Short mmCIF file of C-alpha atoms in Angstrom, two decimals:
data_model
loop_
_atom_site.label_atom_id
_atom_site.label_comp_id
_atom_site.label_asym_id
_atom_site.label_seq_id
_atom_site.Cartn_x
_atom_site.Cartn_y
_atom_site.Cartn_z
CA MET A 8 -12.05 57.67 51.04
CA LYS A 9 -11.19 56.95 54.68
CA HIS A 10 -7.71 56.31 55.98
CA PHE A 11 -7.21 54.65 59.34
CA SER A 12 -4.10 54.56 61.50
CA LYS A 13 -2.76 51.22 62.63
CA ALA A 14 -2.74 52.27 66.29
CA LEU A 15 -6.44 53.12 66.24
CA LEU A 16 -7.34 49.92 64.47
CA LEU A 17 -5.37 47.68 66.78
CA SER A 18 -6.70 49.34 69.90
CA SER A 19 -10.25 48.92 68.61
CA ALA A 20 -9.61 45.21 68.20
CA VAL A 21 -8.40 44.55 71.75
CA SER A 22 -11.82 43.47 72.97
CA PHE A 23 -11.91 40.86 70.21
CA SER A 24 -8.57 39.40 71.30
CA PHE A 25 -9.73 39.23 74.95
CA ALA A 26 -12.63 37.07 73.83
CA PHE A 27 -10.37 34.22 72.76
CA SER A 28 -10.96 30.91 74.41
CA GLN A 29 -8.22 29.16 76.31
CA THR A 30 -7.87 26.76 73.37
CA GLN A 31 -7.39 29.59 70.89
CA ASN A 32 -4.76 31.23 73.06
CA ALA A 33 -2.95 27.92 73.36
CA VAL A 34 -2.93 27.42 69.59
CA LEU A 35 -1.62 30.96 68.99
CA ASN A 36 1.08 30.53 71.61
CA ASN A 37 2.13 27.19 70.12
CA ILE A 38 2.34 28.76 66.65
CA VAL A 39 4.67 31.51 67.81
CA GLN A 40 6.83 29.20 69.93
CA GLU A 41 7.20 26.67 67.09
CA ALA A 42 8.13 29.40 64.59
CA GLN A 43 10.80 30.82 66.86
CA ASN A 44 12.20 27.74 68.62
CA ASN A 45 11.77 24.82 66.23
CA SER A 46 12.18 26.51 62.88
CA GLN A 47 12.82 24.40 59.78
CA LEU A 48 13.61 27.46 57.64
CA GLU A 49 17.35 26.93 57.36
CA THR A 50 16.88 23.35 56.21
CA LEU A 51 14.25 24.36 53.67
CA ALA A 52 16.43 27.22 52.43
CA PHE A 53 19.46 24.97 52.01
CA GLU A 54 17.46 22.35 50.12
CA LEU A 55 15.82 24.89 47.82
CA MET A 56 18.56 27.45 47.19
CA ASP A 57 21.75 25.38 47.49
CA GLY A 58 20.42 21.92 46.71
CA ILE A 59 18.17 22.80 43.76
CA GLY A 60 19.33 26.29 42.83
CA PRO A 61 17.78 28.84 40.47
CA ARG A 62 14.27 28.14 39.22
CA LEU A 63 13.77 29.68 35.80
CA VAL A 64 10.37 28.88 34.31
CA GLY A 65 10.40 25.81 32.08
CA THR A 66 13.78 24.53 33.24
CA PRO A 67 14.51 21.13 34.78
CA LYS A 68 15.43 22.97 38.00
CA MET A 69 11.96 24.48 38.19
CA GLN A 70 10.38 21.06 37.80
CA GLN A 71 12.72 19.71 40.47
CA ALA A 72 11.59 22.49 42.82
CA HIS A 73 7.91 21.69 42.24
CA ASP A 74 8.49 18.01 42.95
CA TRP A 75 10.55 18.83 46.05
CA ALA A 76 7.79 21.04 47.43
CA VAL A 77 5.14 18.36 46.88
CA ASN A 78 7.28 15.77 48.66
CA ARG A 79 7.97 18.16 51.54
CA PHE A 80 4.27 18.90 52.02
CA LYS A 81 3.38 15.21 51.89
CA GLY A 82 6.08 14.48 54.47
CA TRP A 83 4.21 16.82 56.82
CA GLY A 84 0.92 15.04 56.15
CA ILE A 85 -0.37 17.77 53.82
CA ASP A 86 -1.93 16.80 50.51
CA ALA A 87 -0.14 18.48 47.59
CA LYS A 88 0.03 18.28 43.82
CA ASN A 89 1.41 20.06 40.77
CA GLU A 90 -1.25 21.67 38.59
CA GLN A 91 -0.32 22.45 35.00
CA TRP A 92 -1.29 25.90 33.68
CA GLY A 93 0.72 26.01 30.44
CA GLN A 94 4.05 25.27 28.81
CA TRP A 95 7.30 27.15 28.29
CA ARG A 96 10.49 26.91 26.30
CA SER A 97 12.75 24.67 28.34
CA TRP A 98 16.39 25.64 28.69
CA GLU A 99 19.20 24.41 30.89
CA ARG A 100 22.17 26.53 31.94
CA GLY A 101 25.58 24.94 31.58
CA PRO A 102 29.08 26.08 32.52
CA SER A 103 30.26 29.31 30.94
CA ASN A 104 33.62 31.01 30.72
CA ILE A 105 34.50 34.50 29.50
CA GLU A 106 38.10 35.52 28.86
CA MET A 107 39.87 38.50 27.41
CA VAL A 108 42.54 37.05 25.11
CA ALA A 109 43.98 40.31 23.72
CA PRO A 110 45.74 42.61 24.37
CA TYR A 111 46.49 40.21 27.25
CA SER A 112 44.91 37.24 28.97
CA LYS A 113 42.39 37.80 31.76
CA SER A 114 39.31 36.02 33.12
CA LEU A 115 36.22 38.23 33.01
CA GLU A 116 33.36 38.09 35.51
CA GLY A 117 30.07 37.38 33.79
CA MET A 118 27.53 34.81 32.68
CA GLN A 119 25.25 34.03 29.79
CA LEU A 120 21.68 35.30 30.05
CA ALA A 121 18.71 32.98 30.42
CA TRP A 122 17.66 31.28 27.17
CA SER A 123 20.88 32.35 25.46
CA PRO A 124 22.00 30.09 22.63
CA SER A 125 25.12 28.10 23.39
CA THR A 126 28.48 28.42 21.72
CA PRO A 127 30.40 25.61 20.04
CA ALA A 128 32.36 23.51 22.54
CA LYS A 129 35.58 25.28 21.52
CA GLY A 130 33.98 28.66 22.22
CA VAL A 131 33.78 31.82 20.10
CA THR A 132 36.65 34.31 19.91
CA ALA A 133 36.22 37.74 18.35
CA GLU A 134 36.98 41.45 18.60
CA VAL A 135 34.77 43.56 20.88
CA VAL A 136 33.16 46.77 19.59
CA MET A 137 31.02 49.30 21.42
CA LEU A 138 27.65 50.48 20.20
CA PRO A 139 28.27 54.11 19.14
CA ILE A 140 26.11 57.13 19.89
CA PHE A 141 23.61 57.64 17.06
CA THR A 142 21.54 60.64 16.02
CA SER A 143 19.40 58.99 13.32
CA PRO A 144 18.30 55.63 11.92
CA ALA A 145 20.45 56.30 8.86
CA GLU A 146 23.58 56.53 11.01
CA PHE A 147 22.73 53.23 12.66
CA ARG A 148 22.06 51.50 9.33
CA ALA A 149 25.32 52.77 7.88
CA TRP A 150 27.26 51.43 10.87
CA LEU A 151 25.43 48.09 11.15
CA PRO A 152 27.46 46.04 8.58
CA SER A 153 30.62 46.65 10.61
CA VAL A 154 29.45 44.32 13.40
CA LYS A 155 29.86 41.16 11.33
CA GLY A 156 32.00 38.64 13.19
CA LYS A 157 32.35 40.83 16.29
CA PHE A 158 30.99 40.94 19.82
CA VAL A 159 28.87 44.06 20.29
CA MET A 160 28.67 45.87 23.65
CA VAL A 161 25.11 47.14 23.97
CA SER A 162 24.93 48.68 27.45
CA GLN A 163 25.72 52.19 28.57
CA TYR A 164 29.18 52.76 30.01
CA GLN A 165 29.01 53.64 33.70
CA PRO A 166 31.43 56.40 34.77
CA THR A 167 31.60 55.05 38.33
CA GLY A 168 31.18 51.68 39.98
CA ARG A 169 30.43 53.28 43.32
CA PRO A 170 26.76 53.45 44.32
CA ASP A 171 25.22 56.82 45.11
CA TYR A 172 25.18 56.24 48.87
CA ASN A 173 28.96 55.74 48.82
CA TRP A 174 29.50 58.98 46.93
CA LYS A 175 27.15 60.84 49.23
CA GLU A 176 28.98 59.61 52.33
CA PHE A 177 32.55 60.35 51.28
CA ALA A 178 32.66 62.84 48.40
CA THR A 179 32.69 66.60 48.75
CA PRO A 180 29.28 68.10 47.98
CA GLU A 181 30.72 69.59 44.81
CA SER A 182 32.18 66.28 43.65
CA TYR A 183 28.95 64.43 44.44
CA GLU A 184 26.84 66.87 42.44
CA LYS A 185 29.33 66.78 39.57
CA MET A 186 29.12 62.97 39.40
CA LYS A 187 25.32 62.99 39.59
CA LYS A 188 25.17 65.48 36.73
CA GLN A 189 27.61 63.44 34.62
CA LYS A 190 25.62 60.23 35.17
CA GLU A 191 22.33 61.92 34.28
CA GLU A 192 23.77 63.46 31.12
CA MET A 193 25.30 60.15 30.00
CA ALA A 194 22.07 58.26 30.67
CA THR A 195 20.07 60.82 28.69
CA GLN A 196 22.51 60.68 25.80
CA TRP A 197 22.33 56.88 25.76
CA ARG A 198 18.54 56.77 25.82
CA ASN A 199 18.37 59.32 23.00
CA SER A 200 20.87 57.30 20.97
CA ILE A 201 18.88 54.07 21.29
CA GLU A 202 15.70 55.93 20.42
CA ALA A 203 17.45 57.43 17.38
CA THR A 204 18.03 53.93 15.95
CA GLY A 205 14.27 53.41 15.81
CA LEU A 206 14.68 50.23 17.87
CA ASN A 207 14.50 49.08 21.49
CA ALA A 208 16.73 46.73 23.47
CA ARG A 209 14.93 43.64 22.19
CA THR A 210 14.74 44.58 18.52
CA LEU A 211 18.23 46.08 18.54
CA ASN A 212 19.81 42.77 19.50
CA ALA A 213 17.80 41.02 16.80
CA GLU A 214 19.15 43.45 14.20
CA LEU A 215 22.72 42.92 15.39
CA GLU A 216 22.24 39.16 15.16
CA LYS A 217 20.80 39.49 11.66
CA ALA A 218 23.83 41.59 10.65
CA GLY A 219 26.19 38.77 11.60
CA ALA A 220 27.42 39.77 15.07
CA ALA A 221 29.33 37.01 16.87
CA GLY A 222 27.48 37.73 20.12
CA ILE A 223 25.92 40.33 22.40
CA VAL A 224 27.73 41.70 25.45
CA SER A 225 25.69 43.60 28.03
CA SER A 226 26.19 44.92 31.55
CA TYR A 227 23.05 45.69 33.53
CA TRP A 228 24.51 47.29 36.65
CA SER A 229 22.24 47.20 39.69
CA GLN A 230 23.68 50.37 41.29
CA GLY A 231 25.57 48.50 44.00
CA PHE A 232 29.08 47.16 44.54
CA GLY A 233 29.69 44.04 42.44
CA VAL A 234 26.08 43.39 41.47
CA ASN A 235 24.32 43.08 38.11
CA LYS A 236 20.78 42.19 37.18
CA ILE A 237 20.52 39.03 35.09
CA PHE A 238 17.50 38.59 32.83
CA GLY A 239 16.89 36.82 29.52
CA ALA A 240 18.46 36.79 26.07
CA THR A 241 16.55 37.80 22.96
CA THR A 242 18.90 36.28 20.39
CA LYS A 243 18.12 33.04 18.57
CA LYS A 244 21.53 31.85 17.32
CA ILE A 245 24.32 33.90 18.91
CA PRO A 246 25.25 34.00 22.61
CA THR A 247 24.20 36.87 24.87
CA ILE A 248 26.24 37.46 28.01
CA ASP A 249 26.30 39.93 30.88
CA ILE A 250 29.69 41.15 32.13
CA ALA A 251 30.31 42.82 35.48
CA LEU A 252 30.56 46.60 35.43
CA GLU A 253 34.27 46.56 36.25
CA ASP A 254 35.25 44.34 33.32
CA TYR A 255 32.73 45.92 30.98
CA GLY A 256 34.17 49.33 31.77
CA GLN A 257 37.68 48.14 30.98
CA LEU A 258 36.61 46.76 27.60
CA TYR A 259 34.82 50.03 26.82
CA ARG A 260 37.86 52.15 27.67
CA MET A 261 40.05 49.92 25.52
CA THR A 262 37.76 50.22 22.51
CA LYS A 263 37.62 53.98 22.99
CA ALA A 264 41.41 54.11 23.01
CA GLY A 265 41.57 52.09 19.77
CA ILE A 266 43.15 49.01 21.38
CA LYS A 267 40.59 46.52 19.92
CA PRO A 268 40.29 43.95 22.71
CA ARG A 269 39.33 40.36 21.86
CA ILE A 270 37.36 38.03 24.08
CA LYS A 271 36.51 34.34 24.06
CA ILE A 272 33.11 33.10 25.20
CA THR A 273 32.34 29.47 25.98
CA ALA A 274 28.75 28.88 27.09
CA MET A 275 27.34 25.37 27.15
CA SER A 276 23.59 25.77 27.64
CA LYS A 277 20.97 23.38 26.25
CA ASP A 278 17.68 24.12 24.50
CA LEU A 279 15.29 21.34 25.55
CA GLY A 280 12.19 22.23 23.54
CA MET A 281 8.87 22.89 25.26
CA ALA A 282 8.03 21.72 28.78
CA PRO A 283 4.85 21.76 30.87
CA THR A 284 4.66 24.46 33.55
CA PHE A 285 3.01 24.09 36.94
CA ASN A 286 1.85 25.54 40.21
CA THR A 287 2.35 23.55 43.39
CA VAL A 288 -0.89 23.54 45.39
CA ALA A 289 -1.12 22.12 48.92
CA THR A 290 -4.34 21.77 50.93
CA ILE A 291 -5.32 21.37 54.58
CA PRO A 292 -9.06 20.63 54.42
CA GLY A 293 -11.49 22.70 56.46
CA THR A 294 -13.98 21.15 58.85
CA GLU A 295 -16.82 23.62 59.53
CA LYS A 296 -16.66 25.70 56.33
CA PRO A 297 -14.59 23.56 53.95
CA GLU A 298 -15.84 25.42 50.87
CA GLU A 299 -14.28 28.65 52.13
CA ILE A 300 -10.54 29.13 51.65
CA VAL A 301 -7.69 30.97 53.33
CA MET A 302 -4.76 31.07 50.92
CA LEU A 303 -1.00 31.33 51.38
CA SER A 304 0.73 32.70 48.28
CA ALA A 305 4.33 32.91 47.05
CA HIS A 306 6.07 32.35 43.73
CA LEU A 307 8.45 29.43 43.45
CA ASP A 308 10.16 30.53 40.23
CA SER A 309 13.11 32.91 40.02
CA TRP A 310 15.53 34.46 37.60
CA ASP A 311 18.74 32.49 37.51
CA GLY A 312 21.60 34.92 37.99
CA GLY A 313 21.77 33.79 41.62
CA THR A 314 19.70 31.13 43.35
CA GLY A 315 16.54 33.18 43.88
CA ALA A 316 16.99 33.41 47.66
CA THR A 317 15.11 36.63 48.43
CA ASP A 318 13.06 36.59 45.23
CA ASN A 319 11.30 34.49 46.10
CA GLY A 320 12.90 31.65 47.99
CA THR A 321 12.16 33.37 51.29
CA GLY A 322 8.49 33.77 50.39
CA THR A 323 8.32 30.11 49.40
CA ILE A 324 9.94 28.69 52.53
CA THR A 325 7.88 31.09 54.67
CA MET A 326 4.59 29.76 53.32
CA MET A 327 5.79 26.16 53.52
CA GLU A 328 6.87 26.65 57.12
CA VAL A 329 3.54 28.29 57.98
CA ALA A 330 1.74 25.28 56.51
CA ARG A 331 3.94 22.87 58.49
CA ILE A 332 3.24 24.67 61.77
CA LEU A 333 -0.49 24.95 61.15
CA LYS A 334 -0.72 21.27 60.27
CA LYS A 335 1.02 20.47 63.57
CA TYR A 336 -0.98 22.75 65.87
CA TYR A 337 -4.15 23.47 63.88
CA PRO A 338 -4.72 20.26 61.90
CA ASN A 339 -8.50 20.70 61.59
CA PRO A 340 -9.02 24.31 60.52
CA LYS A 341 -12.50 25.79 60.32
CA ARG A 342 -11.87 26.87 56.71
CA THR A 343 -9.74 25.09 54.12
CA ILE A 344 -6.15 26.34 53.97
CA VAL A 345 -4.54 26.32 50.52
CA VAL A 346 -0.89 27.04 49.76
CA GLY A 347 -0.13 28.22 46.23
CA LEU A 348 3.49 28.20 45.07
CA TRP A 349 3.24 29.81 41.67
CA GLY A 350 5.26 29.36 38.50
CA SER A 351 6.39 32.11 36.13
CA GLU A 352 5.60 35.12 38.29
CA GLU A 353 8.66 36.78 36.79
CA GLN A 354 7.26 36.68 33.25
CA GLY A 355 3.92 38.28 34.18
CA LEU A 356 2.19 36.54 37.12
CA ASN A 357 1.45 33.61 34.84
CA GLY A 358 1.09 30.89 37.45
CA SER A 359 -1.26 32.79 39.74
CA ARG A 360 -3.22 34.14 36.78
CA GLY A 361 -3.57 30.58 35.58
CA TYR A 362 -4.89 29.48 38.96
CA VAL A 363 -7.41 32.32 39.13
CA TRP A 364 -8.54 31.66 35.54
CA ASP A 365 -8.81 27.91 36.00
CA HIS A 366 -10.52 28.10 39.42
CA LYS A 367 -13.03 30.87 38.84
CA ASP A 368 -15.58 29.01 40.94
CA GLN A 369 -13.32 29.29 44.01
CA MET A 370 -12.82 33.04 43.94
CA LYS A 371 -16.07 33.99 45.67
CA ASN A 372 -15.25 31.57 48.49
CA ILE A 373 -11.79 32.87 49.34
CA GLN A 374 -11.67 34.50 52.77
CA ALA A 375 -8.25 36.09 52.22
CA VAL A 376 -4.97 35.64 50.35
CA PHE A 377 -1.69 36.43 52.10
CA ASN A 378 1.14 36.93 49.60
CA GLN A 379 4.84 37.34 50.43
CA ASP A 380 7.42 38.17 47.81
CA ASN A 381 9.78 41.11 48.13
CA GLY A 382 12.74 39.90 50.10
CA THR A 383 13.95 38.59 53.40
CA GLY A 384 12.96 41.44 55.73
CA ARG A 385 10.32 41.71 58.42
CA ILE A 386 6.83 42.53 57.19
CA GLN A 387 6.56 46.30 57.28
CA ASN A 388 3.63 47.41 55.10
CA ILE A 389 0.13 46.11 54.42
CA ASN A 390 -2.22 47.84 51.99
CA GLY A 391 -5.96 47.22 52.02
CA GLN A 392 -5.88 46.80 48.20
CA GLY A 393 -9.06 48.81 47.73
CA PHE A 394 -11.34 46.60 49.83
CA ILE A 395 -13.31 49.12 51.80
CA ASN A 396 -13.82 47.02 54.93
CA SER A 397 -10.33 45.51 55.02
CA TYR A 398 -9.49 47.73 58.00
CA ASP A 399 -12.05 45.82 60.05
CA TYR A 400 -10.96 42.23 59.62
CA LEU A 401 -7.23 42.78 59.02
CA SER A 402 -6.92 44.87 62.17
CA ARG A 403 -8.70 42.20 64.21
CA TRP A 404 -6.46 39.48 62.84
CA LEU A 405 -3.30 41.53 63.38
CA ALA A 406 -4.32 42.25 66.97
CA ALA A 407 -4.00 38.55 67.81
CA ALA A 408 -0.27 38.54 67.03
CA PRO A 409 2.35 39.45 69.65
CA ARG A 410 3.01 43.17 69.77
CA GLU A 411 6.68 42.69 68.89
CA LEU A 412 5.63 41.26 65.52
CA THR A 413 3.25 44.09 64.60
CA LYS A 414 4.62 47.23 66.26
CA ASP A 415 6.47 48.47 63.16
CA ILE A 416 3.88 47.51 60.55
CA LYS A 417 2.35 50.41 58.66
CA THR A 418 -1.12 49.89 57.25
CA THR A 419 -2.96 51.82 54.56
CA PHE A 420 -6.72 51.36 54.42
CA PRO A 421 -8.56 50.93 52.22
CA GLY A 422 -5.75 51.65 49.75
CA TYR A 423 -5.93 50.94 46.03
CA PRO A 424 -6.00 47.66 44.11
CA GLY A 425 -2.64 46.37 42.94
CA GLY A 426 -2.53 45.95 39.19
CA GLY A 427 0.68 43.92 39.11
CA GLY A 428 3.99 43.57 40.89
CA SER A 429 3.28 40.27 42.59
CA ASP A 430 0.80 37.42 42.68
CA HIS A 431 -1.74 38.99 45.04
CA ALA A 432 -2.72 41.21 42.10
CA SER A 433 -4.07 38.20 40.18
CA PHE A 434 -6.57 37.59 42.97
CA VAL A 435 -7.36 41.27 43.59
CA ALA A 436 -8.39 41.52 39.93
CA ALA A 437 -10.94 38.76 40.60
CA GLY A 438 -12.37 40.71 43.55
CA VAL A 439 -10.66 38.53 46.17
CA PRO A 440 -9.33 40.18 49.37
CA ALA A 441 -5.65 39.50 48.67
CA PHE A 442 -2.87 41.29 50.50
CA MET A 443 0.81 41.83 49.81
CA LEU A 444 2.79 41.46 53.03
CA SER A 445 5.58 43.82 52.05
CA SER A 446 8.98 43.49 53.67
CA LEU A 447 11.67 45.76 55.05
CA ASN A 448 13.98 46.03 52.07
CA TRP A 449 17.50 45.07 53.30
CA SER A 450 18.84 46.81 50.12
CA TYR A 451 16.66 44.44 48.13
CA GLY A 452 16.24 46.64 45.06
CA ASN A 453 19.96 47.11 44.45
CA TYR A 454 21.60 44.01 45.82
CA THR A 455 19.33 40.98 45.50
CA TRP A 456 16.27 41.69 43.34
CA HIS A 457 16.91 39.83 40.06
CA THR A 458 20.67 39.91 40.60
CA ASN A 459 23.67 37.59 40.50
CA ARG A 460 24.01 38.02 44.30
CA ASP A 461 20.57 36.72 45.33
CA THR A 462 21.87 33.74 47.26
CA TYR A 463 21.37 31.88 50.56
CA ASP A 464 23.78 34.09 52.50
CA LYS A 465 21.47 37.12 52.01
CA ILE A 466 18.64 35.55 54.01
CA VAL A 467 18.01 37.11 57.44
CA PHE A 468 16.49 34.14 59.23
CA ASP A 469 15.42 36.04 62.36
CA ASP A 470 13.22 38.27 60.21
CA VAL A 471 11.81 35.33 58.27
CA LYS A 472 10.97 33.53 61.53
CA ASP A 473 9.02 36.60 62.64
CA ASN A 474 7.15 36.59 59.33
CA VAL A 475 6.27 32.92 59.75
CA ALA A 476 4.84 33.55 63.21
CA LEU A 477 2.85 36.56 62.02
CA ILE A 478 1.46 34.94 58.87
CA ALA A 479 0.52 31.74 60.67
CA THR A 480 -1.37 33.88 63.19
CA LEU A 481 -3.17 35.76 60.41
CA VAL A 482 -4.15 32.51 58.71
CA TYR A 483 -5.43 31.05 61.97
CA MET A 484 -7.48 34.17 62.68
CA ALA A 485 -8.87 34.32 59.15
CA SER A 486 -9.86 30.68 59.36
CA GLU A 487 -11.50 31.02 62.78
CA ASP A 488 -13.31 34.31 62.07
CA PRO A 489 -17.07 33.81 62.46
CA GLU A 490 -17.69 36.15 59.52
CA LYS A 491 -16.84 35.92 55.84
CA ALA A 492 -14.45 38.76 55.02
CA SER A 493 -16.06 41.56 53.05
CA ALA A 494 -14.93 41.91 49.43
CA GLU A 495 -16.73 45.22 48.91
CA LYS A 496 -14.60 47.51 46.74
CA ILE A 497 -13.94 51.21 46.98
CA LYS A 498 -15.41 53.63 44.49
CA MET A 499 -12.51 54.17 42.13
CA PRO A 500 -11.24 57.76 41.89
CA VAL A 501 -10.80 59.99 38.86
CA ASN A 502 -7.37 59.99 37.26
CA PRO A 503 -6.26 63.64 37.52
CA ARG A 504 -4.22 63.37 34.32
CA THR A 505 -6.98 61.98 32.10
CA GLY A 506 -10.12 63.08 33.91
CA GLN A 507 -11.43 59.52 33.55
CA VAL A 508 -12.60 57.27 36.37
CA MET A 509 -9.91 54.68 37.11
CA GLN A 510 -10.96 51.08 36.58
CA TRP A 511 -10.54 48.07 38.84
CA PRO A 512 -7.91 45.72 37.36
CA GLU A 513 -9.22 43.01 35.05
CA VAL A 514 -8.68 39.28 35.35
CA LYS A 515 -6.15 38.21 32.73
CA GLU A 516 -5.44 34.81 31.27
CA PRO A 517 -1.77 33.81 31.56
CA THR A 518 0.62 33.27 28.70
CA ARG A 519 -0.09 29.60 28.15
CA LYS A 520 2.79 28.98 25.71
CA GLY A 521 5.83 31.04 26.57
CA GLY A 522 9.38 31.64 25.44
CA VAL A 523 8.71 30.94 21.78
CA ASP A 524 8.94 34.51 20.49
#
């Protein structure tokens, strides 16, 4: 396998960039100037994140987002439609309130999880108990009847609410190591305890519900100040909530001290049955090679702890803005440009898998897919995804962009095929040259990825503008390229652990009916 440095590749492509016509240079210059000086990103971000909000698959908000995107595209003169790929359990979040009512009154920071059952309008008030440490299934079964009528805390207690970087900066080396050791030991003990019940997080909650628990209380700390990850509930009749580490820790310490705190939960969500699920697909028709496609890819859905700003509102508004600019300055592309805003990426790439499955005839005609997902930062890494000649065409296309947009990008060629993680993988599995344009993280993993803090204010618009200019350039170059991009794959290596040859990922059909189990 060959690996090529970015510097070598870009220098080898200089002669190609010099060959541009005056018209091509004018188009590229207009693209960059429009992206930087007439950006519509802040308006799009406000309308999507603040105006519509979180976009959980199957919810009315997700449908609203699809319809908004179609109308936006059409307003720019771009044909767009919503294509159904399946259906999902529809649920609508309502107002929720969590209070400690004993031993004294206090509002608690938290929220119900997605798809959580609602409470009665008057709320549910009960004692809080902590899941003990177990050593066997028998211990768990003996304890289980005691949860009847109580809220059960099912997450590990965190001994500190300070992230590791804060400890490392201010603690003595001895104190830092002591805390690390304590956290590791507590995490190991907790994992062993859950394993000892013979259950996992999903089946455990079902057993607690069956035993008559009043509700489930979790706290999925995201290893940062004031931030929790918010996912979905697995209960059918009782509410499931997530409480901030600080309040969860207080409840834990009270239960340990024998104080028996009581909380009241009021959560007014609605179960709306099943709803159709869609992808939004926009098209700028090609002129010379209309059957060939250059695709822009981002997922429109999000988890709903925040408003899905960096996962993946920024990817969505980036691809929409790229399409707007190309329509303005490159209205008659050589190849057809398609924008795919996918649904239900968060539940397993369902929207993009649905598109690949339902449009098998298109796959051989796709020149390239450019996917953007992981946050608000400048594009920093591009992997060749196992396409052996990707170094050739990607380096030529990158060379057309201003140096300030590419100077910090690290490339890995030919790389290995992505099996998941984001929507490019759905196309890679079908043998399509599809590339994840991976971003500088801006503390993405801890502070915004799937968290309650993933909101408009976390967007770094200067970085997103740079991404728009770069991606629009790549799309223009891919469309104008005289050659069809090679989809030749690498010879897959042997897995050193198994001794077996690794396999190229397989095309998978999406979950067509979701949220019912």
